[in-house]
Coordinates of C-alpha atoms in Angstrom, one line a residue:
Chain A
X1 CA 58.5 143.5 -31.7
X2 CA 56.9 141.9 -34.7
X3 CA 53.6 140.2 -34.8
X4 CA 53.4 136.3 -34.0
X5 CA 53.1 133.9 -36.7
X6 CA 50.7 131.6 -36.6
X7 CA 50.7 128.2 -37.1
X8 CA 47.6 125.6 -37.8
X9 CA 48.4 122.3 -35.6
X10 CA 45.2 120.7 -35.7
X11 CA 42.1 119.9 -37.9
X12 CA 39.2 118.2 -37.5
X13 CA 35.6 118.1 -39.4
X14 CA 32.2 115.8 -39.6
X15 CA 30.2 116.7 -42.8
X16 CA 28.4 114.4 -45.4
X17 CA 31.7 113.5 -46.8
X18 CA 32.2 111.1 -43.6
X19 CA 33.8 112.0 -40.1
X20 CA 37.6 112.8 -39.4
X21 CA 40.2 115.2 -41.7
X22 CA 41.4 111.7 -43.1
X23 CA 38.4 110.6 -44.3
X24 CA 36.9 113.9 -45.8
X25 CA 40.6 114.2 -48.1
X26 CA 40.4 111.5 -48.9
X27 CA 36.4 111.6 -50.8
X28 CA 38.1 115.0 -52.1
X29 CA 41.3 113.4 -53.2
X30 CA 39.1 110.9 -55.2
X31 CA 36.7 113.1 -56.8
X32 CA 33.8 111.8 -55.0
X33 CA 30.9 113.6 -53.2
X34 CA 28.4 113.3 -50.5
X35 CA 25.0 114.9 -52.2
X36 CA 22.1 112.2 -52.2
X37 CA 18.8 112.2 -52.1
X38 CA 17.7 112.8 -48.2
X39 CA 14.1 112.3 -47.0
X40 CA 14.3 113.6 -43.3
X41 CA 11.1 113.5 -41.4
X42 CA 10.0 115.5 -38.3
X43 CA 8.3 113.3 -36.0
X44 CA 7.3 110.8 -38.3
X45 CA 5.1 112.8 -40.1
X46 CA 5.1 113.0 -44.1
X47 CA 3.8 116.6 -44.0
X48 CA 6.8 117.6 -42.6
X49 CA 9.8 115.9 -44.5
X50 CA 12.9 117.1 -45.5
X51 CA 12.6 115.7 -49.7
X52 CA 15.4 116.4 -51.8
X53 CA 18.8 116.3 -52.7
X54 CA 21.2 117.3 -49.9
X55 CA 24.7 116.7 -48.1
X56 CA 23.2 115.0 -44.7
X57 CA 25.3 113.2 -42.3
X58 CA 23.9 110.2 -41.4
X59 CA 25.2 108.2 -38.1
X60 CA 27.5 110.7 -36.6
X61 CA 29.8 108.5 -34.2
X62 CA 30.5 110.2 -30.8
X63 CA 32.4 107.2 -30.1
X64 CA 35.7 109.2 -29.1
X65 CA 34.0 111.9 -27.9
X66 CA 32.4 109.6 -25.6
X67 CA 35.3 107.9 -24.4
X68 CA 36.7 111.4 -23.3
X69 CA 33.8 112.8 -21.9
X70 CA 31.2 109.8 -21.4
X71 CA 28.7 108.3 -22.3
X72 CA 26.0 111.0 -22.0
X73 CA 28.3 113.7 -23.2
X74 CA 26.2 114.1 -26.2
X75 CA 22.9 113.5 -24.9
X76 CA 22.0 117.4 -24.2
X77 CA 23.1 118.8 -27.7
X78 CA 21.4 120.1 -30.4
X79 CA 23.2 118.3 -33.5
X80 CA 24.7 121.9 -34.1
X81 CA 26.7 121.2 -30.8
X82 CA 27.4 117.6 -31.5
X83 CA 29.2 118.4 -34.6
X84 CA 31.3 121.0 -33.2
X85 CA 32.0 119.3 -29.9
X86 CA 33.0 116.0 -32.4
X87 CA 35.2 118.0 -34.8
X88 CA 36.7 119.6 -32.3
X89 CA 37.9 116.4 -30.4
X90 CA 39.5 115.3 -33.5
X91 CA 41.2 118.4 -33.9
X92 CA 42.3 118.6 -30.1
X93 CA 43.6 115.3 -30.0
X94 CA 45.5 115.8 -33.4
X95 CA 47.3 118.9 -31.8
X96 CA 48.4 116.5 -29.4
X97 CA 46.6 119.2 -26.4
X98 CA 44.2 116.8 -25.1
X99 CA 47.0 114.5 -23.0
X100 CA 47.6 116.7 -20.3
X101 CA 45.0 118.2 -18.4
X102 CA 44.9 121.6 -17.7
X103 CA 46.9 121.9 -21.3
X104 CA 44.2 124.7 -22.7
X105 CA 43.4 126.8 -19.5
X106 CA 45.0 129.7 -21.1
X107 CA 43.6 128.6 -24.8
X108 CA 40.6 130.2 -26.3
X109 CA 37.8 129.3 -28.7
X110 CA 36.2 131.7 -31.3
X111 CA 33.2 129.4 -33.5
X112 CA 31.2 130.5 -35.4
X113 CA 27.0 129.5 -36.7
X114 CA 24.7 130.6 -38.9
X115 CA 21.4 129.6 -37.4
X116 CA 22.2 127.6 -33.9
X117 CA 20.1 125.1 -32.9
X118 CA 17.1 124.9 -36.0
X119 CA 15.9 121.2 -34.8
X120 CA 15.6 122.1 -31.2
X121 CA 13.4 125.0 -31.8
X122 CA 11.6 123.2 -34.3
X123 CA 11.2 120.5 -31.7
X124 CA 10.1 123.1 -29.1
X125 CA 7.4 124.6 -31.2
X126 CA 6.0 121.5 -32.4
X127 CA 5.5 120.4 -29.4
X128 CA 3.4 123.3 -28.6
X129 CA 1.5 123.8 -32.3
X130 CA 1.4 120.2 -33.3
X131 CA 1.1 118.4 -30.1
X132 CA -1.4 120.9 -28.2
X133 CA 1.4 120.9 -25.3
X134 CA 1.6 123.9 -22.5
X135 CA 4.9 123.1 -21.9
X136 CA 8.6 123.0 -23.6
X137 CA 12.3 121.2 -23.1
X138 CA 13.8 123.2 -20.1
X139 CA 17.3 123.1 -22.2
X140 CA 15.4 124.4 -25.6
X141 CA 17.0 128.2 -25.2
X142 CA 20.6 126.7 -23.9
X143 CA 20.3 124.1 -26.9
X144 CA 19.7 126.8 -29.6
X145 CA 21.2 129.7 -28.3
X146 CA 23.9 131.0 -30.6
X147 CA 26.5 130.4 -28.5
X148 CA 25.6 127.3 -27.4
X149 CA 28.6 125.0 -29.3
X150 CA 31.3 127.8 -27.9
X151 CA 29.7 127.0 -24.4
X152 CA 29.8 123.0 -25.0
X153 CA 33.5 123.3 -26.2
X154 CA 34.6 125.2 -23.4
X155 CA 33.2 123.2 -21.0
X156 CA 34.3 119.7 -22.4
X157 CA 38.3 120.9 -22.9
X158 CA 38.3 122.9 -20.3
X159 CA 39.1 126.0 -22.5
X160 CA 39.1 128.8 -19.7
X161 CA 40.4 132.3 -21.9
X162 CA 37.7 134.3 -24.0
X163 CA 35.3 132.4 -25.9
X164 CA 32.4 133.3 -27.8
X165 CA 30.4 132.8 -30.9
X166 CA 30.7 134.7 -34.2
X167 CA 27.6 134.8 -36.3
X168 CA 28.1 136.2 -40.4
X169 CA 25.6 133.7 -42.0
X170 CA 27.7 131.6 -44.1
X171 CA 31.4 133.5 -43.4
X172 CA 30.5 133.0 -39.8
X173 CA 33.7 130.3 -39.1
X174 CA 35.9 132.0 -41.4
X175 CA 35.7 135.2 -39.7
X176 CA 35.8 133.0 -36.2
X177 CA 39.3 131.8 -37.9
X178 CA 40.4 135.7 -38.9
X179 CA 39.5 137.0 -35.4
X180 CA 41.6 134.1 -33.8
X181 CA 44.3 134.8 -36.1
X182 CA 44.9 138.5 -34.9
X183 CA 44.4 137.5 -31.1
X184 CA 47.3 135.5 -31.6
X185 CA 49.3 137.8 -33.5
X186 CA 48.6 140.3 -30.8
X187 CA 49.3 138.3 -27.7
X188 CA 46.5 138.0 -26.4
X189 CA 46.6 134.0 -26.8
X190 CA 49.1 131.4 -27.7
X191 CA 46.0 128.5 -28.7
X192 CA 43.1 129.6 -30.1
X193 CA 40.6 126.9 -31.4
X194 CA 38.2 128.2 -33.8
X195 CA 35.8 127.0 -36.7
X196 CA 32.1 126.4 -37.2
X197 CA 29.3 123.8 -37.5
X198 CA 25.7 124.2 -38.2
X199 CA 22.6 121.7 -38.6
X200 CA 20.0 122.9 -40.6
X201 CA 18.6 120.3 -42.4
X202 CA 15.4 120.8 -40.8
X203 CA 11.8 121.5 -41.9
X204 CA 11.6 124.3 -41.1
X205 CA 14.8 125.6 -42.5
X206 CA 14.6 123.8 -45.6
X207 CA 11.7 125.4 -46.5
X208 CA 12.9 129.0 -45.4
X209 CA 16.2 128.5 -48.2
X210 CA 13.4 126.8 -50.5
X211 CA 11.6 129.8 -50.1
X212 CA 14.6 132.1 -51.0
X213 CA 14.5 129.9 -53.9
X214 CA 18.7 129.9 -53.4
X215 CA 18.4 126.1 -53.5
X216 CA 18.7 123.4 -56.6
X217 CA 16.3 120.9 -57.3
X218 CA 19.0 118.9 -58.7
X219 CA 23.1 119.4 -57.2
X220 CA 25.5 121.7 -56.8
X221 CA 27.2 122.8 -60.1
X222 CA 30.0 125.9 -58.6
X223 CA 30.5 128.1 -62.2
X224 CA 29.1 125.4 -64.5
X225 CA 26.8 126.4 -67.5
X226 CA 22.8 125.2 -65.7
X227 CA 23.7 126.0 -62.1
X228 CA 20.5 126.6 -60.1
X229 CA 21.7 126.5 -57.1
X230 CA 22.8 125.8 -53.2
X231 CA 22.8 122.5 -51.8
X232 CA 22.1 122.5 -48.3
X233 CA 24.9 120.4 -45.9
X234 CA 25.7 120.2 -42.2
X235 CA 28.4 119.7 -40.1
X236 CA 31.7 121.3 -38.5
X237 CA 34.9 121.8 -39.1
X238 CA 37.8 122.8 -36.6
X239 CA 41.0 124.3 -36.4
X240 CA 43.6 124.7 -33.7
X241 CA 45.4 128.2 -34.3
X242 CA 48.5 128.6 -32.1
X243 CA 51.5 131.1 -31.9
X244 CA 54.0 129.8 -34.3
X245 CA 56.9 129.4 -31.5
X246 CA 55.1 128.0 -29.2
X247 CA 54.0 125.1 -31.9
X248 CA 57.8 124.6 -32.7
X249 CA 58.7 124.7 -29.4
X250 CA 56.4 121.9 -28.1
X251 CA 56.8 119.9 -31.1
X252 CA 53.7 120.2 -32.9
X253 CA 52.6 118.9 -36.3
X254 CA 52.4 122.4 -38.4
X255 CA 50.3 122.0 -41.3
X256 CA 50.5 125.4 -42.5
X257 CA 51.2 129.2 -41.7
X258 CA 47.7 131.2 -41.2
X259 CA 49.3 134.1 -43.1
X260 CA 46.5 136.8 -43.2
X261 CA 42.9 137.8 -43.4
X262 CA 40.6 140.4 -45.0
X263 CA 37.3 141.4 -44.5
X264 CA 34.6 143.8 -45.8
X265 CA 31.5 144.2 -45.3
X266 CA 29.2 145.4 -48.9
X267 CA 26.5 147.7 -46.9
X268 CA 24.3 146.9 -49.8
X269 CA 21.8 143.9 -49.7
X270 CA 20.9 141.0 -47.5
X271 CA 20.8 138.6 -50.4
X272 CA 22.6 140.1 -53.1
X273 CA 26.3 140.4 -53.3
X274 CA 27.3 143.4 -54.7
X275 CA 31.4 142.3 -55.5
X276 CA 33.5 145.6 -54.6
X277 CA 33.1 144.1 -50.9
X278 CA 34.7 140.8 -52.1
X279 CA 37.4 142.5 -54.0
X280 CA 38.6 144.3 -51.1
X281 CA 38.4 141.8 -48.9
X282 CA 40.7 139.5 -51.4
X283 CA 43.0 142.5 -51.9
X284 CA 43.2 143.1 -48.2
X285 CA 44.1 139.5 -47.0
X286 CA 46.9 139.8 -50.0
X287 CA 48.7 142.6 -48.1
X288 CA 47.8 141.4 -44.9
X289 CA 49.7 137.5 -45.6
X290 CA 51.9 139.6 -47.8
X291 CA 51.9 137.6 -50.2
X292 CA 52.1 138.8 -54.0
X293 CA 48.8 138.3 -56.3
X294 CA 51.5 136.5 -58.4
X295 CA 52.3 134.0 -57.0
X296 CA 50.9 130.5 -57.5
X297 CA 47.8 130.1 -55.2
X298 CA 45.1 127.5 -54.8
X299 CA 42.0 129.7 -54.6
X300 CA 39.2 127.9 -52.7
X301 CA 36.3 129.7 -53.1
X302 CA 32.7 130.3 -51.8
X303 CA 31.5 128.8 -55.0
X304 CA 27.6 127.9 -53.9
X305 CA 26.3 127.5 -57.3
X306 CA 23.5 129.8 -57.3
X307 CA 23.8 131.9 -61.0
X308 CA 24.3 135.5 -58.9
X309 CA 27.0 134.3 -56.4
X310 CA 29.0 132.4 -58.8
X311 CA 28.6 135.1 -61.5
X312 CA 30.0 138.0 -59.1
X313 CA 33.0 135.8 -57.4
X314 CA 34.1 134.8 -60.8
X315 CA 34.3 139.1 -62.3
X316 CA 35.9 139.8 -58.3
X317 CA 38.2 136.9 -59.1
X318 CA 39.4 138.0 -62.1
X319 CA 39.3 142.1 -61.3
X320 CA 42.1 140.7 -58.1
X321 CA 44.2 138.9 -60.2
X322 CA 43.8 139.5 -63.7
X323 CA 46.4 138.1 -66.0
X324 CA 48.0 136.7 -63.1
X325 CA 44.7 134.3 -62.2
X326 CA 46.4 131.9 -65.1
X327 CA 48.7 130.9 -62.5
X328 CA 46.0 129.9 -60.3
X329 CA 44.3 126.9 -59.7
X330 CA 40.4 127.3 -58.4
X331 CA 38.5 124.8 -56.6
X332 CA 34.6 124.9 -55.2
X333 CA 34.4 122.3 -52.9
X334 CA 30.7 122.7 -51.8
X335 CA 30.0 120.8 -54.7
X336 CA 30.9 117.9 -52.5
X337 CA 30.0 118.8 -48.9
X338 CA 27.4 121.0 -50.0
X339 CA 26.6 124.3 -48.2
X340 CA 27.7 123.8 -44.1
X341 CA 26.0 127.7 -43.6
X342 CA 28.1 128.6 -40.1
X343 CA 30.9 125.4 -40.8
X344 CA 31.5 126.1 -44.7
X345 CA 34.5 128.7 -44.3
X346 CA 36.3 126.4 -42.0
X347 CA 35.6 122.9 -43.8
X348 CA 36.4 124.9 -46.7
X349 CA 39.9 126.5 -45.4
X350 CA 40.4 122.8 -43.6
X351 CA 39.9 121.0 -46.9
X352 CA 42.0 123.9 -49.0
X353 CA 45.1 123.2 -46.4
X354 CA 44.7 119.4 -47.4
X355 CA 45.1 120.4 -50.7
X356 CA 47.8 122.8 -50.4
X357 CA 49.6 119.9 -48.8
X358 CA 49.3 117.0 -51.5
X359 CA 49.3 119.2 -53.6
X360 CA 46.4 118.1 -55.5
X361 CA 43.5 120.2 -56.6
X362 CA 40.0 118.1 -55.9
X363 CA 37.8 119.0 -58.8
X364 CA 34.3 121.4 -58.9
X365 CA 32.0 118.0 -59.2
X366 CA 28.6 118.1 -61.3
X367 CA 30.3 120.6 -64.1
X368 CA 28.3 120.5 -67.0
X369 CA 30.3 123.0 -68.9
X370 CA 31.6 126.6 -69.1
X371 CA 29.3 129.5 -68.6
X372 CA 31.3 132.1 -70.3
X373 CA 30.5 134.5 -67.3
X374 CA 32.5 132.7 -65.1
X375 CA 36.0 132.2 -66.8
X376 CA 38.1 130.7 -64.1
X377 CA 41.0 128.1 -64.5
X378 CA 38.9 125.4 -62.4
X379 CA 39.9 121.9 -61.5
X380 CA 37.5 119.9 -63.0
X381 CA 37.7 116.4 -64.3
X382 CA 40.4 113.8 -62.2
X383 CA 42.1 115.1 -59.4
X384 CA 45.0 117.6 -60.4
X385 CA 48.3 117.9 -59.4
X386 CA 49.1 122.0 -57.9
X387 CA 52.4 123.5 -57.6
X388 CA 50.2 126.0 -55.7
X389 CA 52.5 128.1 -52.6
X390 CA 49.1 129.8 -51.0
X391 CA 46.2 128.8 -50.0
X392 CA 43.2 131.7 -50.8
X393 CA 39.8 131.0 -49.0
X394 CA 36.7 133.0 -49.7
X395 CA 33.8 133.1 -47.7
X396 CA 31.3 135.8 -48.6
X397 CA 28.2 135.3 -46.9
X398 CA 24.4 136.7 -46.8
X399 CA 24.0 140.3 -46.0
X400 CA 27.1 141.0 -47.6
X401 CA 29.5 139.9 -45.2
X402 CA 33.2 138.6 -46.6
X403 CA 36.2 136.8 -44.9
X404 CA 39.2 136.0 -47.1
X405 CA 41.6 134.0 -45.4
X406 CA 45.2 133.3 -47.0
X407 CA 47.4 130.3 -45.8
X408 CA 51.1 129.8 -46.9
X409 CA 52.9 125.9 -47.2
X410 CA 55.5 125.4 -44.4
Chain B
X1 CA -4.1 101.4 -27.0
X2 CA -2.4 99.9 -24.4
X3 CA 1.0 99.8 -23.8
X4 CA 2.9 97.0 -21.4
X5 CA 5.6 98.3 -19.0
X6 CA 8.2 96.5 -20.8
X7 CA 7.5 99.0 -23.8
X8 CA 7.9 101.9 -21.3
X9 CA 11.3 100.6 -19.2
X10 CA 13.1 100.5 -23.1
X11 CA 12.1 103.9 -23.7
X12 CA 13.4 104.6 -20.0
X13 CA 16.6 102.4 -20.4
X14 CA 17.7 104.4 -23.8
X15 CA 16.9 107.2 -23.0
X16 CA 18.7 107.7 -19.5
X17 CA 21.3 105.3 -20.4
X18 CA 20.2 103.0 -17.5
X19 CA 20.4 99.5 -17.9
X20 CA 17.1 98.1 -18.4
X21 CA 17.9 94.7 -16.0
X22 CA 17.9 97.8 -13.0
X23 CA 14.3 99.5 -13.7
X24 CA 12.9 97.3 -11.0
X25 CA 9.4 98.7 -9.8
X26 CA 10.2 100.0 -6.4
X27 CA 13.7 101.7 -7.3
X28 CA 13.6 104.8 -7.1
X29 CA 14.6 107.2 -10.1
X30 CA 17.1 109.1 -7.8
X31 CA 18.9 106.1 -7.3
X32 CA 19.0 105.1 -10.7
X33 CA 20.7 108.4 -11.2
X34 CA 17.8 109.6 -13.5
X35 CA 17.7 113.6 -13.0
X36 CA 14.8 116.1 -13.8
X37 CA 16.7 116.5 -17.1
X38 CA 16.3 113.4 -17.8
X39 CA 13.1 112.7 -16.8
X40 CA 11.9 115.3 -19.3
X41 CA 14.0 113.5 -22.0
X42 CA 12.0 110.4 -21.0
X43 CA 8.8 111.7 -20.8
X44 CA 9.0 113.4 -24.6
X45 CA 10.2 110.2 -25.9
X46 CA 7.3 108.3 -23.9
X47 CA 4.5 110.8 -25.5
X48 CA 6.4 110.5 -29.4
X49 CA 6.3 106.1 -28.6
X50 CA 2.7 106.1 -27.6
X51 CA 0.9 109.2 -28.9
X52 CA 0.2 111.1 -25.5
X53 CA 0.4 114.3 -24.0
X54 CA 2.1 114.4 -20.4
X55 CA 2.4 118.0 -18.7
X56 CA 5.4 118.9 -16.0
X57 CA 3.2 119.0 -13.2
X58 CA 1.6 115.7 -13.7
X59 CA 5.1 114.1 -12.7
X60 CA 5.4 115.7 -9.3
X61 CA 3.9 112.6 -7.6
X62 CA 6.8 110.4 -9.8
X63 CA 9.4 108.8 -7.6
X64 CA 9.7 105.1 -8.6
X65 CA 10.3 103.7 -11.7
X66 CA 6.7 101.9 -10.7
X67 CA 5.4 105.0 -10.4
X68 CA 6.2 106.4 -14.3
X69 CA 4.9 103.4 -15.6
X70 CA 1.5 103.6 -14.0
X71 CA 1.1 107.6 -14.5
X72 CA 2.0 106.6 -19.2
X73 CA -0.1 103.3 -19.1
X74 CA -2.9 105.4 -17.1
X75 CA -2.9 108.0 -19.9
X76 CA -2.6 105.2 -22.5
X77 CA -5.6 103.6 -21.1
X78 CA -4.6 100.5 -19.8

């Protein structure tokens, strides 16, 4: 017996770039972007603001979620949660699995997050350091905990197979999206719902990647001659995975084939990418989709704009595909949503899909020109029309963790 | 600074998503549906409004909603 396909039947996302798939293609789709200026304070206090040029979500609207679940559905989540419990609504109710009940007893989740909870602890500890307080929210562990979104997603659809939380920094929800991909094709689940949020534009953490000095003072420039860096985003992003029969057979919208995955690990540095991991893990999803280095793809990459990253994804790029990369069209979509951490591989592969669809490539935003050690055919400029037949997704994350996901049109 | 119980009963209302018309002083919070959860959610909302510091254990004797707004305006010192 062969391995199932599998089928993606339903997306949904929350990041800067507003709330719903439909609303974030369509910022793409116009070559707009969602990094502003942000001044978020922590309790008021101008000591401890958040000043500086991010991709924040402001107003997220549980509205939906709300009218599912109720009205306090949201009230004991850590925004971490909240975006992933709001993304995945959207995506639920797009796969048309949220009309029955009972529809995803058998279904499992795989999601993934960088950091969990970073304003609940924040919160928790202020309390305590700031505030001279003994005493701390009862829910502050089950609010940051790791697995604390997988836990909320469960409970609200009712999501009774395995579930649990990966954690690569930022490949975490692309590798959540890989994983889910070979429990289907081994049986071991016919829905899988998987992706990634995060919410860590917080003090604390914003001066932790200030610190690591990985973020720009200015915007995020993917490749572009005077990149200087990350720009820090939040949100989630969500993807219903589901056996490929079992999608035609109930009728489902099929927005793409989840054709393969590769991963690789660089054992080398928690900061630095070293590129041979990234290489194999392009060449491995390759043979895995089996799908030919030839043949036109769309290659979405992790593209933060820090000079290192950028300058090593660009020589992997080009030591995968070589003469062939002409063929391709690359895109570096952080440059609108800015860096989701735990979310960015599955807003990024959500977004690619979009694009593999319409067939329109939405352009690396804030380009100031080529840097000559990052020759890559970017989109850049007005939106441009792909003939692209595959959808390539790199996520290659802190500590040298990669996830490469391939997707093919249906 | 003192703080009036109309002050407190909007911090009560939004945050346990109780309607503020139903805070009357001799209901109690159980009936209003208010859990311990909540209460806690009330209480760190209640010390960011007015600047005060309430401990756990200083809410034991806390049944009524009459009750919550004497122990904050007491700290408050009014």
């Amino acid at each position: 017996m062969s391995a199932a396909r599998v089928a993606v039947t339903g997306l949904g996302c929350v990041s800067a770039l507003g709330q719903g798939a439909a609303a974030t293609w369509a910022k793409l789709a116009a070559g707009q972007g969602g990094i502003r200026p942000v001044m978020r304070g922590f309790r008021d206090d101008p000591r401890y603001t958040v000043d500086g040029p991010a991709a924040a979500i402001e107003g997220l609207d549980g509205a939906a979620l709300e009218a599912y679940a109720g009205k306090r559905v949201l009230l004991q989540m850590d925004p971490v949660a909240a975006f992933a419990a709001v993304a995945t609504h959207e995506a639920l109710l797009d796969a048309g699995l949220l009309e029955t009940p009972g529809q995803l007893a058998d279904a499992s989740v795989i999601y993934g997050s960088a950091s969990g909870g970073n304003l609940t602890i924040e919160e928790a500890y202020g309390r305590i350091f700031l505030k001279g307080a003994s005493s701390i929210h009862p829910l502050t562990i089950p609010k940051y905990m790791g697995s604390a979104s997988v836990s909320q997603l469960s409970m609200l659809f009712g999501i009774k197979g395995l579930a649990f939380a990966t954690s690569s920094a930022c490949a975490s929800s692309a590798h959540a999206i890989g994983e889910a991909m070979h429990m289907i094709r081994a049986g071991r689940a016919q829905i899988v719902v998987a992706g990634g949020s995060d919410a860590s534009i917080s003090f604390g953490s914003w001066l932790g990647w200030k610190a690591l000095q990985a973020m720009s003072p200015q915007t995020c420039r993917p490749f572009s001659a005077g990149r200087n860096g990350m720009i820090l985003g939040e949100g989630a992003a969500t993807l219903v995975l589901e056996d490929m029969d079992h999608a035609i057979a109930r009728g489902a919208t099929i927005y793409a084939e989840l054709a393969g995955a590769g991963a690789s690990s660089d054992a080398f540095h928690l900061t630095q990418p070293d590129g041979e991991g990234a290489v194999k893990a392009m060449r491995q999803a390759h043979a895995d989709a089996g799908v030919a280095l030839g043949t036109p793809a769309l290659i979405s990459t992790h593209g933060t704009g820090t000079p290192v990253n950028d300058k090593m994804e660009a020589e992997a790029i080009g030591q995968v595909y070589g003469d062939a990369l002409a063929r391709h069209r690359v895109i570096a979509t952080k440059s609108a949503h800015g860096h989701l951490l735990g979310g960015a591989g599955a807003i990024e592969f959500l977004v690619g899909l979009q694009a593999l669809r319409a067939g329109l490539a939405p352009p690396v935003l804030n380009y100031l020109g080529p840097d000559p050690e990052c020759d890559l055919p970017l989109a850049l400029g007005a939106p441009q029309p792909i003939a692209a037949e595959v959808l390539v997704s790199n996520s290659f994350a802190f500590g040298g963790l990669n996830s490469v996901l391939i997707a093919r049109r249906v | 600074m003192a703080v009036s119980a109309d002050d407190i009963l909007d911090v009560v209302a939004q945050e346990a998503l109780v309607d503020k018309a139903k805070l009357l002083p001799d209901e109690t919070l159980e009936s209003l549906g208010i859990a311990s959860l909540d209460i806690i959610n009330i209480v760190f909302a209640l010390e960011d409004r007015f600047g005060v510091v309430l401990e756990q254990s200083e809410f034991e004797g806390v049944h009524t909603v009459d009750d919550l707004v004497k122990l904050i305006q007491g700290k408050t010192g009014e």
